[in-house]
JSON list of C-alpha atoms in Angstrom, two decimals:
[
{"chain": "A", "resi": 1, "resn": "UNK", "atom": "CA", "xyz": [0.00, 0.00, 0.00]},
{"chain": "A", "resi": 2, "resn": "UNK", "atom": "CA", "xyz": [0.99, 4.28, -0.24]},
{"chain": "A", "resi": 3, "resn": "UNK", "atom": "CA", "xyz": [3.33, 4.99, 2.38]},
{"chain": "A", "resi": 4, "resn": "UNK", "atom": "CA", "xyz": [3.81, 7.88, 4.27]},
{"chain": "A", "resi": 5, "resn": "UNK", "atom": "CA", "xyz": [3.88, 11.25, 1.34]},
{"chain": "A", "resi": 6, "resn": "UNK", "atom": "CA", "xyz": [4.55, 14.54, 2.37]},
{"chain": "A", "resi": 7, "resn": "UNK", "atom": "CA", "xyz": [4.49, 17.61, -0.08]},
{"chain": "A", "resi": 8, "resn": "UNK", "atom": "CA", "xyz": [6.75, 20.08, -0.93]},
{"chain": "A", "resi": 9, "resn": "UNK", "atom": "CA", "xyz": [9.67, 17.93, -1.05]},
{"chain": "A", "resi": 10, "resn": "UNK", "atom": "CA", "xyz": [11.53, 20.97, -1.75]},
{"chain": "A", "resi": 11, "resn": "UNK", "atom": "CA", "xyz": [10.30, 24.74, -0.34]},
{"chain": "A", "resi": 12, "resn": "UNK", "atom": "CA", "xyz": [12.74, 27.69, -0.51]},
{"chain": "A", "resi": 13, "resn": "UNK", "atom": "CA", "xyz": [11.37, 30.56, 1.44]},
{"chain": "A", "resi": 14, "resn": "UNK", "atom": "CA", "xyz": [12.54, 34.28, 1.79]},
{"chain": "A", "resi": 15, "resn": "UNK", "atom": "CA", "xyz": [13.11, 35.09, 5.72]},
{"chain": "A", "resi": 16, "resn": "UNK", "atom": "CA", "xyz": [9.87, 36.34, 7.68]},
{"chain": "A", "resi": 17, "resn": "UNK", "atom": "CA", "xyz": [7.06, 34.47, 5.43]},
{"chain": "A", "resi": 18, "resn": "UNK", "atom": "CA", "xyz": [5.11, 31.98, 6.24]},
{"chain": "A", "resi": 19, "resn": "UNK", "atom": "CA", "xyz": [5.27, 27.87, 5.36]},
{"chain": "A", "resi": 20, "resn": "UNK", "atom": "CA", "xyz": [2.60, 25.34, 5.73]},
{"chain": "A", "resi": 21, "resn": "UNK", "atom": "CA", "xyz": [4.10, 21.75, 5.02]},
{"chain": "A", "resi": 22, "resn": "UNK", "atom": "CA", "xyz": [1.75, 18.77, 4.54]},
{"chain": "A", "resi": 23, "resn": "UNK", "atom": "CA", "xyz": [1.50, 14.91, 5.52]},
{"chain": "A", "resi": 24, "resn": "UNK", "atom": "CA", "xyz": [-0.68, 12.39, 4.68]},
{"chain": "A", "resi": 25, "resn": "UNK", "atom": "CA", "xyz": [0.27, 9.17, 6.80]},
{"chain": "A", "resi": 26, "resn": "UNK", "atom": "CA", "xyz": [-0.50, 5.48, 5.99]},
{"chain": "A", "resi": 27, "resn": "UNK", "atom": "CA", "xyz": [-4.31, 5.13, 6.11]},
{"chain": "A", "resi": 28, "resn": "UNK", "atom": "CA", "xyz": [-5.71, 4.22, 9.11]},
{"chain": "A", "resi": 29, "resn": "UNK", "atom": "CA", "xyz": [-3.04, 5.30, 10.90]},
{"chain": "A", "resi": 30, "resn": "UNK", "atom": "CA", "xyz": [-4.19, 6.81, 14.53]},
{"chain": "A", "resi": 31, "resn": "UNK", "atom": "CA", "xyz": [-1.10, 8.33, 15.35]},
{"chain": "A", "resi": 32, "resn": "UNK", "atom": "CA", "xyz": [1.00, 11.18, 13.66]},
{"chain": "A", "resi": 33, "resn": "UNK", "atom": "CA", "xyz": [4.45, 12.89, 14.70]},
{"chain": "A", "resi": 34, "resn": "UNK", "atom": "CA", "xyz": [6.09, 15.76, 13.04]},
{"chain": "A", "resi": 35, "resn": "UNK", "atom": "CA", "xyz": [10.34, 15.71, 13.86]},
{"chain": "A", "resi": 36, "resn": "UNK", "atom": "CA", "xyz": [12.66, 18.60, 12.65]},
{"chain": "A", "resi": 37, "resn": "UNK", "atom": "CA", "xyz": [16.09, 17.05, 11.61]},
{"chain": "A", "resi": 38, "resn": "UNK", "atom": "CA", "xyz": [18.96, 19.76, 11.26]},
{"chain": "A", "resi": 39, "resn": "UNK", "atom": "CA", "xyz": [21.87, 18.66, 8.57]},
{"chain": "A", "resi": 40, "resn": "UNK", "atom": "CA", "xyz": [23.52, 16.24, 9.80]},
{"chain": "A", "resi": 41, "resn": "UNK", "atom": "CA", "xyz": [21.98, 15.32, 12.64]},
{"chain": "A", "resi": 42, "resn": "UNK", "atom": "CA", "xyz": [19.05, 13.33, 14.40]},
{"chain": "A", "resi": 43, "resn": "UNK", "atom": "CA", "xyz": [15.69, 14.05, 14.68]},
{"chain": "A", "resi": 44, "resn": "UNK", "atom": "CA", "xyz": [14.22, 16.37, 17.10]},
{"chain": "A", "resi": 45, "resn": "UNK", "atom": "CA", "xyz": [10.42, 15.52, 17.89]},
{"chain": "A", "resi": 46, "resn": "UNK", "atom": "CA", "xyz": [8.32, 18.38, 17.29]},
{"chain": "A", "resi": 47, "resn": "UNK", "atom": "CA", "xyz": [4.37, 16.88, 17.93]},
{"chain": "A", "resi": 48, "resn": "UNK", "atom": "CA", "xyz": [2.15, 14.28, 18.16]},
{"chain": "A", "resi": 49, "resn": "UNK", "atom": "CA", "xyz": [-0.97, 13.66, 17.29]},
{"chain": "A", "resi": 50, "resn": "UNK", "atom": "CA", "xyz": [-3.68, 10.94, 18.35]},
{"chain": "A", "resi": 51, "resn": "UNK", "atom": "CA", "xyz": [-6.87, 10.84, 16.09]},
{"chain": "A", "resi": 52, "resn": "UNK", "atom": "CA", "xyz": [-7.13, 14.69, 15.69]},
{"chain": "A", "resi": 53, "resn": "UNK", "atom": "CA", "xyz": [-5.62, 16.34, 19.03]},
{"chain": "A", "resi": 54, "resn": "UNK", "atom": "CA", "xyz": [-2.05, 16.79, 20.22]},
{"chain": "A", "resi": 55, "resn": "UNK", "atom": "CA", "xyz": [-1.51, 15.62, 23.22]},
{"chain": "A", "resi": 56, "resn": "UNK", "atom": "CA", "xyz": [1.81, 16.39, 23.38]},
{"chain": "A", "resi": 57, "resn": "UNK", "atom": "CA", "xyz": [3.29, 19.97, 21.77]},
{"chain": "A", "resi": 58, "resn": "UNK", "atom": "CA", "xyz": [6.11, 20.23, 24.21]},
{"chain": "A", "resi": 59, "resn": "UNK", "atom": "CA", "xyz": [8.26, 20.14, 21.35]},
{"chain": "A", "resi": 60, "resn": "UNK", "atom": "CA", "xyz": [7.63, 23.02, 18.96]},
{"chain": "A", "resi": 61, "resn": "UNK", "atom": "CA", "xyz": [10.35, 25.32, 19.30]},
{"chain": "A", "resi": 62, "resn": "UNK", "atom": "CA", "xyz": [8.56, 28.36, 19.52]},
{"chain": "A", "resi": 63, "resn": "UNK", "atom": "CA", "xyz": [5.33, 30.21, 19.16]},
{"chain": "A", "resi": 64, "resn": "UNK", "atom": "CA", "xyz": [6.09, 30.21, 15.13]},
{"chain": "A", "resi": 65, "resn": "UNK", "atom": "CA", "xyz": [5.29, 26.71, 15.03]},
{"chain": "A", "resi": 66, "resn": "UNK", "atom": "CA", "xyz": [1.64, 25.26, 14.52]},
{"chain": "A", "resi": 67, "resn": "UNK", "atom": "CA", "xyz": [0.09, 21.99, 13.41]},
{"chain": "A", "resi": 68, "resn": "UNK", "atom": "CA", "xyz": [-3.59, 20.58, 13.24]},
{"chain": "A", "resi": 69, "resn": "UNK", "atom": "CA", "xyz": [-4.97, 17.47, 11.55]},
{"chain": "A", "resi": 70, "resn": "UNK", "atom": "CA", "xyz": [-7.94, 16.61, 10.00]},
{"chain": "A", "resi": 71, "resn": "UNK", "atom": "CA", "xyz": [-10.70, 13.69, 9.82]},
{"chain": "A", "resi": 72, "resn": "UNK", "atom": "CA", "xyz": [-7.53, 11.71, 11.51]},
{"chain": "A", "resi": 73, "resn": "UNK", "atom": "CA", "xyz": [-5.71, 11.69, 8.53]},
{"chain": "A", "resi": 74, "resn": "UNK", "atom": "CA", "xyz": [-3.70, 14.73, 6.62]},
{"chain": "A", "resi": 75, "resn": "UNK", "atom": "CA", "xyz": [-1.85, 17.04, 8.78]},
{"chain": "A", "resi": 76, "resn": "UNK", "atom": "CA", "xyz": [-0.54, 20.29, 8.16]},
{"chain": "A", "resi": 77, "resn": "UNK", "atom": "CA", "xyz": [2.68, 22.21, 10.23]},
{"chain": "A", "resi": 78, "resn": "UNK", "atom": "CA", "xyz": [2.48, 25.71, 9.60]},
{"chain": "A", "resi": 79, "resn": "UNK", "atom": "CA", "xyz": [5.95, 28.02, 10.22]},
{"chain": "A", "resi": 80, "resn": "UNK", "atom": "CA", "xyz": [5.34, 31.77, 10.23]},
{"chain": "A", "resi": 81, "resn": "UNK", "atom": "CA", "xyz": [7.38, 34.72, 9.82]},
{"chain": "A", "resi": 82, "resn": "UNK", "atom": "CA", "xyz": [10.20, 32.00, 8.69]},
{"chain": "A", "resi": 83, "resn": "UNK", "atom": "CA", "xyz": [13.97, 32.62, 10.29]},
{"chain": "A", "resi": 84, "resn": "UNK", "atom": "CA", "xyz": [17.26, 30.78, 8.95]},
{"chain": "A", "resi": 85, "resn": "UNK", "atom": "CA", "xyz": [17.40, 28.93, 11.89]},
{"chain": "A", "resi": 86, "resn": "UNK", "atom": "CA", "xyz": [14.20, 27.18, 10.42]},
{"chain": "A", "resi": 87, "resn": "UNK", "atom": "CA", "xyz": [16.33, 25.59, 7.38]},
{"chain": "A", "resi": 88, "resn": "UNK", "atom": "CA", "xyz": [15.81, 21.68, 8.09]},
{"chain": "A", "resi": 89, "resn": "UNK", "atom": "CA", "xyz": [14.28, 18.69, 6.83]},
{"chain": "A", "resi": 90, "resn": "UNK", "atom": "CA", "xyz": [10.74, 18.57, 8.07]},
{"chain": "A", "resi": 91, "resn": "UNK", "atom": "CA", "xyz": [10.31, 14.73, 8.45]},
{"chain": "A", "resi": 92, "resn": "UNK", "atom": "CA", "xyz": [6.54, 13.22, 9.26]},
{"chain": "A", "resi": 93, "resn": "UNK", "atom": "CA", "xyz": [5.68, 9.75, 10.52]},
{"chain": "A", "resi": 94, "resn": "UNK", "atom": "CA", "xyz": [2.74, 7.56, 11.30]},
{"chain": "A", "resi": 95, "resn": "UNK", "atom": "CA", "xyz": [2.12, 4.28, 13.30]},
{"chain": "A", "resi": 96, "resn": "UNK", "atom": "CA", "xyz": [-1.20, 2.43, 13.94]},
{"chain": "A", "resi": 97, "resn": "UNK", "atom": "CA", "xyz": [-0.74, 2.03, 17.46]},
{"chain": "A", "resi": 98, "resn": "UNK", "atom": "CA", "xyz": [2.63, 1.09, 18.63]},
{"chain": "A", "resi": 99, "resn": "UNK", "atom": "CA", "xyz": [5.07, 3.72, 18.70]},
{"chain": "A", "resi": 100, "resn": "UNK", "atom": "CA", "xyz": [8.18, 1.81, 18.07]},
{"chain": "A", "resi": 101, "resn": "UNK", "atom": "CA", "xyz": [6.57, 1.30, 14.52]},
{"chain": "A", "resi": 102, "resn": "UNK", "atom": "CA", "xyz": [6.99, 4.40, 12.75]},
{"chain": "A", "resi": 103, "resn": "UNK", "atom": "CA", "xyz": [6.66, 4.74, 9.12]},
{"chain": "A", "resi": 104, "resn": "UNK", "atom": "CA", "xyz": [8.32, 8.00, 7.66]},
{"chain": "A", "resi": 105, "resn": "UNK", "atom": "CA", "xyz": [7.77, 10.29, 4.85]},
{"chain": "A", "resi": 106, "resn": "UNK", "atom": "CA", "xyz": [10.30, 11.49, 2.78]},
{"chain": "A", "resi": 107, "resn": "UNK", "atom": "CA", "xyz": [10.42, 14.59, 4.43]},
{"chain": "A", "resi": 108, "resn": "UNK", "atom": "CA", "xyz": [10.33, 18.52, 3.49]},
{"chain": "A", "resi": 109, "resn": "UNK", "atom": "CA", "xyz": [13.50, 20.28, 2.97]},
{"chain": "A", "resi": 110, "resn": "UNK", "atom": "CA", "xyz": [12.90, 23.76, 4.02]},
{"chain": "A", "resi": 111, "resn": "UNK", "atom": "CA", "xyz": [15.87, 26.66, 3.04]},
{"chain": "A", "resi": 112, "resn": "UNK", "atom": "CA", "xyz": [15.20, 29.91, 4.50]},
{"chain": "A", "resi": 113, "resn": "UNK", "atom": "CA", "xyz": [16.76, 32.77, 3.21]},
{"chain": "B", "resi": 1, "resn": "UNK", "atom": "CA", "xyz": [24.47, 16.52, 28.23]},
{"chain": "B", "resi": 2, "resn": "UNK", "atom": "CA", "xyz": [22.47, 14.56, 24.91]},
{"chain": "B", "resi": 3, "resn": "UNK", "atom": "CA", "xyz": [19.71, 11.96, 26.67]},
{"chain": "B", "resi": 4, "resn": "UNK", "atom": "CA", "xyz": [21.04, 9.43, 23.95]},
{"chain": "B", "resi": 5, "resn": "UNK", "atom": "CA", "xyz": [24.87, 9.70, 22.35]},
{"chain": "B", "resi": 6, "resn": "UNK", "atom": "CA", "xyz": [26.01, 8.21, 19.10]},
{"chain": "B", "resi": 7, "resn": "UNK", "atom": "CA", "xyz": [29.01, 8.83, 17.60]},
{"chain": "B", "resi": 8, "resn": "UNK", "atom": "CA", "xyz": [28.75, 10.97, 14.51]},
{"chain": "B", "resi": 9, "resn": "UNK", "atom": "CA", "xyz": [31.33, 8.79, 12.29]},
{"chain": "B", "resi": 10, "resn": "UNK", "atom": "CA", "xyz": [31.56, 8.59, 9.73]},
{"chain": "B", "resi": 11, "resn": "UNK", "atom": "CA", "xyz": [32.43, 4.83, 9.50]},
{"chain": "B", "resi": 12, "resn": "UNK", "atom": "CA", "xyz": [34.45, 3.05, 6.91]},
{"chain": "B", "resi": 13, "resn": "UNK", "atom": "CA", "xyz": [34.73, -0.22, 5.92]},
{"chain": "B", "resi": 14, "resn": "UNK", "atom": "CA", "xyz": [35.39, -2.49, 3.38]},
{"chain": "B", "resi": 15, "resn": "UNK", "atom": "CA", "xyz": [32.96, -5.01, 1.71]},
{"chain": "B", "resi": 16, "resn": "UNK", "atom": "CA", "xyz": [32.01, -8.07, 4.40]},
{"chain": "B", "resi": 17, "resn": "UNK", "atom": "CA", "xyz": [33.10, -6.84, 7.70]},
{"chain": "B", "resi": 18, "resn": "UNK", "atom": "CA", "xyz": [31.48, -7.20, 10.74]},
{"chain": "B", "resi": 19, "resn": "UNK", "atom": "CA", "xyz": [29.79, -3.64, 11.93]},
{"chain": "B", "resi": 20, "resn": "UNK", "atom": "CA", "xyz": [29.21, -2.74, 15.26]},
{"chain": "B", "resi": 21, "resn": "UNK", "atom": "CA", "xyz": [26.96, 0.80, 15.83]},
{"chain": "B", "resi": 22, "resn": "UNK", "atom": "CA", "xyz": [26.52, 1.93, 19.06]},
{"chain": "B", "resi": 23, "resn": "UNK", "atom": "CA", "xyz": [24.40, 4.44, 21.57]},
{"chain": "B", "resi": 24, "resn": "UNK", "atom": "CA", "xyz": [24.06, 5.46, 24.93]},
{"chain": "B", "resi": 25, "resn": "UNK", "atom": "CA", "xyz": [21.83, 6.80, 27.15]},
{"chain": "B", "resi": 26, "resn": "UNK", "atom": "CA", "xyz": [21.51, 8.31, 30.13]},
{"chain": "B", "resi": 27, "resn": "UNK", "atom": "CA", "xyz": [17.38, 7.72, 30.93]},
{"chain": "B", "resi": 28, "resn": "UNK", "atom": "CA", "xyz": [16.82, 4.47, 32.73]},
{"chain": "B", "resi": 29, "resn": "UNK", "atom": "CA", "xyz": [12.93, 4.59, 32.17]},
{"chain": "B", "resi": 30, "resn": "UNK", "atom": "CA", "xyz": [13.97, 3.74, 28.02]},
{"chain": "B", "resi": 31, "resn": "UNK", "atom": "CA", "xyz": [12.18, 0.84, 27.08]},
{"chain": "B", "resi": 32, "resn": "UNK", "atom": "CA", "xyz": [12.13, 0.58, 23.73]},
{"chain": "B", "resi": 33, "resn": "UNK", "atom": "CA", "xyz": [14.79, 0.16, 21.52]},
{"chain": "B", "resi": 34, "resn": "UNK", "atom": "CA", "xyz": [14.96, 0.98, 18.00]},
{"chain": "B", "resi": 35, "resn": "UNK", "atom": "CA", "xyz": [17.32, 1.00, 15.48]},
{"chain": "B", "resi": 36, "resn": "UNK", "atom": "CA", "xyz": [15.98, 3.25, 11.63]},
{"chain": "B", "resi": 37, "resn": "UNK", "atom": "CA", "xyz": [18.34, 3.10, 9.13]},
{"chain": "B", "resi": 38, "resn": "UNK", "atom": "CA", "xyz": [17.75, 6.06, 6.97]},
{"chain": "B", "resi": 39, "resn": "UNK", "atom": "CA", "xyz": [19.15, 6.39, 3.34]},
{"chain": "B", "resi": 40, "resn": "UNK", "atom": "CA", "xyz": [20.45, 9.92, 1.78]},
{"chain": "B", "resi": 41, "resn": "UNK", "atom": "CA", "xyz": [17.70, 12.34, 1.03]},
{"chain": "B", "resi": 42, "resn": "UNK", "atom": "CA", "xyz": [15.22, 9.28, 2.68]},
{"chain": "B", "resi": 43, "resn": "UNK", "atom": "CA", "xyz": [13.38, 9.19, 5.79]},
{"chain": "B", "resi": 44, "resn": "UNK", "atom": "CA", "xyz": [14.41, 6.74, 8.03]},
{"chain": "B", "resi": 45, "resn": "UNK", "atom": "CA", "xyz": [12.81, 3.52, 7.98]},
{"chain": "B", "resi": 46, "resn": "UNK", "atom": "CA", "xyz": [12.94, 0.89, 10.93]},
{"chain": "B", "resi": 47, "resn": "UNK", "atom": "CA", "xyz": [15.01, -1.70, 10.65]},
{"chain": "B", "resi": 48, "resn": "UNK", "atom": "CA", "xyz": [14.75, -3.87, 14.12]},
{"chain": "B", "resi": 49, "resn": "UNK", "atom": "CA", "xyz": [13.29, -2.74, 17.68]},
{"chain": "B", "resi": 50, "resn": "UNK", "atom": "CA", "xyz": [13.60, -4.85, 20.90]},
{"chain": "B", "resi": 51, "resn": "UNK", "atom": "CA", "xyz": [12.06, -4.56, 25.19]},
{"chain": "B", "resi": 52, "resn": "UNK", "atom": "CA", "xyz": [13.99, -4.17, 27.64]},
{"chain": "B", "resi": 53, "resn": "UNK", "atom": "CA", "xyz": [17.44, -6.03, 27.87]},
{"chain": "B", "resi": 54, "resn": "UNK", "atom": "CA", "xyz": [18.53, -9.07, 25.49]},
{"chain": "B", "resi": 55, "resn": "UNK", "atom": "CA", "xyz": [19.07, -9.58, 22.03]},
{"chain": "B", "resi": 56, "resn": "UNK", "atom": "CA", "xyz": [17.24, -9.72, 18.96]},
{"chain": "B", "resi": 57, "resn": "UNK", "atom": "CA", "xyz": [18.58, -10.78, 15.66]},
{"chain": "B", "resi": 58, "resn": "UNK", "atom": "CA", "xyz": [16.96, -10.70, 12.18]},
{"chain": "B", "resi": 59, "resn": "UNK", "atom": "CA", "xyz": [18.86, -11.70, 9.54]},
{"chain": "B", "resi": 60, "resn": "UNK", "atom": "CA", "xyz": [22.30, -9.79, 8.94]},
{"chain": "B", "resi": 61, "resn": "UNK", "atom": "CA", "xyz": [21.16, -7.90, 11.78]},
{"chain": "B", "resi": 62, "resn": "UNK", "atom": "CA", "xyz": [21.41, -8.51, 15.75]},
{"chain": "B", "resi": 63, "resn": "UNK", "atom": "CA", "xyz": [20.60, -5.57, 17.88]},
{"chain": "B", "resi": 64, "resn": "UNK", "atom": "CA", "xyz": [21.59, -6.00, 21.60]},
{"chain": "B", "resi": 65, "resn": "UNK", "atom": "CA", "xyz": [20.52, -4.14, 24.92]},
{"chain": "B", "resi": 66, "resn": "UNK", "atom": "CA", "xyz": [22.14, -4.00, 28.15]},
{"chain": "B", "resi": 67, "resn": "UNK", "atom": "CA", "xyz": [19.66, -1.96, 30.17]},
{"chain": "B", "resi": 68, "resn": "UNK", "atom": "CA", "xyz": [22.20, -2.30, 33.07]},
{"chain": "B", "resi": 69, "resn": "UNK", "atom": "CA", "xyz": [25.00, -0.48, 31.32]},
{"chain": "B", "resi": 70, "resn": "UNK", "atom": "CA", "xyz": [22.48, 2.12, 29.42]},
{"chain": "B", "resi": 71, "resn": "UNK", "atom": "CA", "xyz": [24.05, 0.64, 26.20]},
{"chain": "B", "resi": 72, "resn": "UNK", "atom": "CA", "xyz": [22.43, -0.07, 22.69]},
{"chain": "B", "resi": 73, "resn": "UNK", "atom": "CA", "xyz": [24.31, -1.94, 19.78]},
{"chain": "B", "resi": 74, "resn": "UNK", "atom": "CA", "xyz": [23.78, -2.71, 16.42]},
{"chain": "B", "resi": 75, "resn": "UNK", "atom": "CA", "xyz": [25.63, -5.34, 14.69]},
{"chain": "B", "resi": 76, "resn": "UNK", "atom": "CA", "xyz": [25.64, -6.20, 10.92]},
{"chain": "B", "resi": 77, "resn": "UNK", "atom": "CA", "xyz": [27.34, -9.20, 9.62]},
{"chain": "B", "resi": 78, "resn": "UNK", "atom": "CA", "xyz": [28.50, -9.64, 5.81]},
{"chain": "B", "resi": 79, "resn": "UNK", "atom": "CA", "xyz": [28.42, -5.92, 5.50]},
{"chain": "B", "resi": 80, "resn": "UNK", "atom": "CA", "xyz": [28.03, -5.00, 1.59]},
{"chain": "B", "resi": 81, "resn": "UNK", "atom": "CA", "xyz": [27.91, -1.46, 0.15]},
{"chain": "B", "resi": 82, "resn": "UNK", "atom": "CA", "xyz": [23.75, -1.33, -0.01]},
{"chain": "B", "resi": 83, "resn": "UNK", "atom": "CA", "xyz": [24.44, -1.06, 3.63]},
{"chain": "B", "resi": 84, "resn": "UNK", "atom": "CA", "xyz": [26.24, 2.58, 3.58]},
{"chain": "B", "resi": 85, "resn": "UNK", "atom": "CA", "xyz": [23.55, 4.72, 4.84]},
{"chain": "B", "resi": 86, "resn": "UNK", "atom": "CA", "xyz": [23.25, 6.63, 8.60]},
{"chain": "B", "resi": 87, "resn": "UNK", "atom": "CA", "xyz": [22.00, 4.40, 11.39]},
{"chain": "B", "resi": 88, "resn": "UNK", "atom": "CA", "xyz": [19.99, 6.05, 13.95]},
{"chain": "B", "resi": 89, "resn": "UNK", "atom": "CA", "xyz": [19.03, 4.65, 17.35]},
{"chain": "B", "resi": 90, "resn": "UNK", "atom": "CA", "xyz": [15.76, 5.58, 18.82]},
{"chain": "B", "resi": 91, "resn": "UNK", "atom": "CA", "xyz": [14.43, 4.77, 22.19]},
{"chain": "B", "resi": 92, "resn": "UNK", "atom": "CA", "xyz": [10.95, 5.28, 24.12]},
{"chain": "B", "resi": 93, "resn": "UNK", "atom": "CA", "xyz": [10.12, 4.86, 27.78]},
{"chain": "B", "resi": 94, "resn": "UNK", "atom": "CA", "xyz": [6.14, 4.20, 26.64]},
{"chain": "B", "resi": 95, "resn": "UNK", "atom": "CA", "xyz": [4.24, 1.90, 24.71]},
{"chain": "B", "resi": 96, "resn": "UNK", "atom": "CA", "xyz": [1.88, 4.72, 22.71]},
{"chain": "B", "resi": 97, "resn": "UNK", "atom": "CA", "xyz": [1.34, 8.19, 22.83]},
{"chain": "B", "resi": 98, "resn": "UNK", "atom": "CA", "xyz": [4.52, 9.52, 23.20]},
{"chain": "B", "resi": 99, "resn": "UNK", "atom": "CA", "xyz": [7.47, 10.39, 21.41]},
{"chain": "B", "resi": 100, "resn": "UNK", "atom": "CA", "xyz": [10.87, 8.34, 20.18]},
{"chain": "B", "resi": 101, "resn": "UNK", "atom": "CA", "xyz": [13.78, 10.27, 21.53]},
{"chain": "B", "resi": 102, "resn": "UNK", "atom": "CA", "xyz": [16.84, 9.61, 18.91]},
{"chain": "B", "resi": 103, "resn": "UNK", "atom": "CA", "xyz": [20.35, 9.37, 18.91]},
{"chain": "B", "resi": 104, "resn": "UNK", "atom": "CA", "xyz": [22.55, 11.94, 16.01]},
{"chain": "B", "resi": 105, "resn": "UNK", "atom": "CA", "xyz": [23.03, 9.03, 13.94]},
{"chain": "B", "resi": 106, "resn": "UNK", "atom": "CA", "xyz": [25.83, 6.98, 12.68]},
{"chain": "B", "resi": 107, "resn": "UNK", "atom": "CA", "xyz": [26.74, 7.48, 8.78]},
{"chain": "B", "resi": 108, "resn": "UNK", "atom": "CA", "xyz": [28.68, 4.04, 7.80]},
{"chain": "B", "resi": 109, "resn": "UNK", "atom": "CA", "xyz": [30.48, 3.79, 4.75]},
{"chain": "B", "resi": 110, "resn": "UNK", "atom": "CA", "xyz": [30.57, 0.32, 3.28]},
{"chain": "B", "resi": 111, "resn": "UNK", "atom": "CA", "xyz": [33.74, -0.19, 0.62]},
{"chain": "B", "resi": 112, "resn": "UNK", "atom": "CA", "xyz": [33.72, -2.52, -2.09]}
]
């Protein structure tokens, strides 16, 4: 079956505008997590969603940083008023109900200039 | 101080060798394990996850826990060049709902 997509693969962005990156997970997936991976490093968990709500934000990085999901499927994170310090890969994953079995997306790659 | 440490690499080696990838960490409530092996440009996909202590193996792959030490390994045995990618380790103190804390990843370099 489709895997995990997420769309742009590629977004270049001039310094204070806003980004809204998208995920569609595996269908039927319950659970959703966005993660922020810097070059050449690991991934830093940004949120996670269960069904529709986000029980757990604590690890957006500011007040810049958004996300919401819909009819427990796509999901959108939303960056405004972009900064350099954005520039990462924006990866998304999925899992049905066990958290050690993530399925990821491709990813974003975000450049802020 | 990083809650899990891996060292950056990068590691080379030729065509067939034995691979050992490592992490530690410093939270005791950890209970899951996992190790994503995640190809240039790729997200990481999961390649083997274990509970609590032991060892696990799955082909060219054994992955090993020693809870008591706070000390992960991956091994890989016959290593060939489809295996140069960055190895991540990822662990989780909860069964759902929460989130995988991961290591900086390992980038191995596999030599013909």
């Amino acid at each position: 079956g489709a895997g995990v997509s997420q769309s742009p693969s590629n977004k270049v962005t001039e310094k204070g505008k806003d980004v809204e990156l998208r995920c569609d997970p595996i269908s039927g997936h319950t659970a959703l997590y966005w993660y922020r991976q810097r070059l050449g490093q690991g991934l830093e968990f940004l949120i996670y969603f269960q069904g529709n709500s986000a029980p757990d934000k604590s690890g957006l990085p500011s007040d810049r940083f958004s996300a919401e999901r819909t009819g427990e499927s796509v999901s959108t994170l939303t960056i405004q008023r972009t900064q350099q310090e954005d520039s990462a890969v924006y990866l998304c994953a999925s899992s049905l109900d066990r958290i050690y079995e993530q399925y990821f997306g491709p990813g974003t790659r975000l450049t802020v200039t | 101080q990083k809650e899990v440490e891996q060292d950056p690499g990068p590691l080379s080696v030729p065509e067939g060798a034995i691979v050992s990838l490592n992490c530690t960490y410093s939270n005791s409530a950890f209970q899951y394990f996992m190790w994503y092996r995640q190809y240039s440009r790729k997200g990481p996909e999961l390649l083997m996850y274990t509970y609590s202590s032991g060892n696990k193996e799955d082909g060219r792959f054994t992955a090993q826990v020693d809870k008591s030490s706070k000390y992960i390994s991956l091994f890989i045995r016959d290593s060939q060049p489809s295996d140069s990618a960055t190895y991540l380790c990822a662990m989780s103190n909860n069964n759902a709902g929460n989130m995988l804390t991961f290591g900086g990843g390992t980038r191995l370099m596999v030599k013909p």
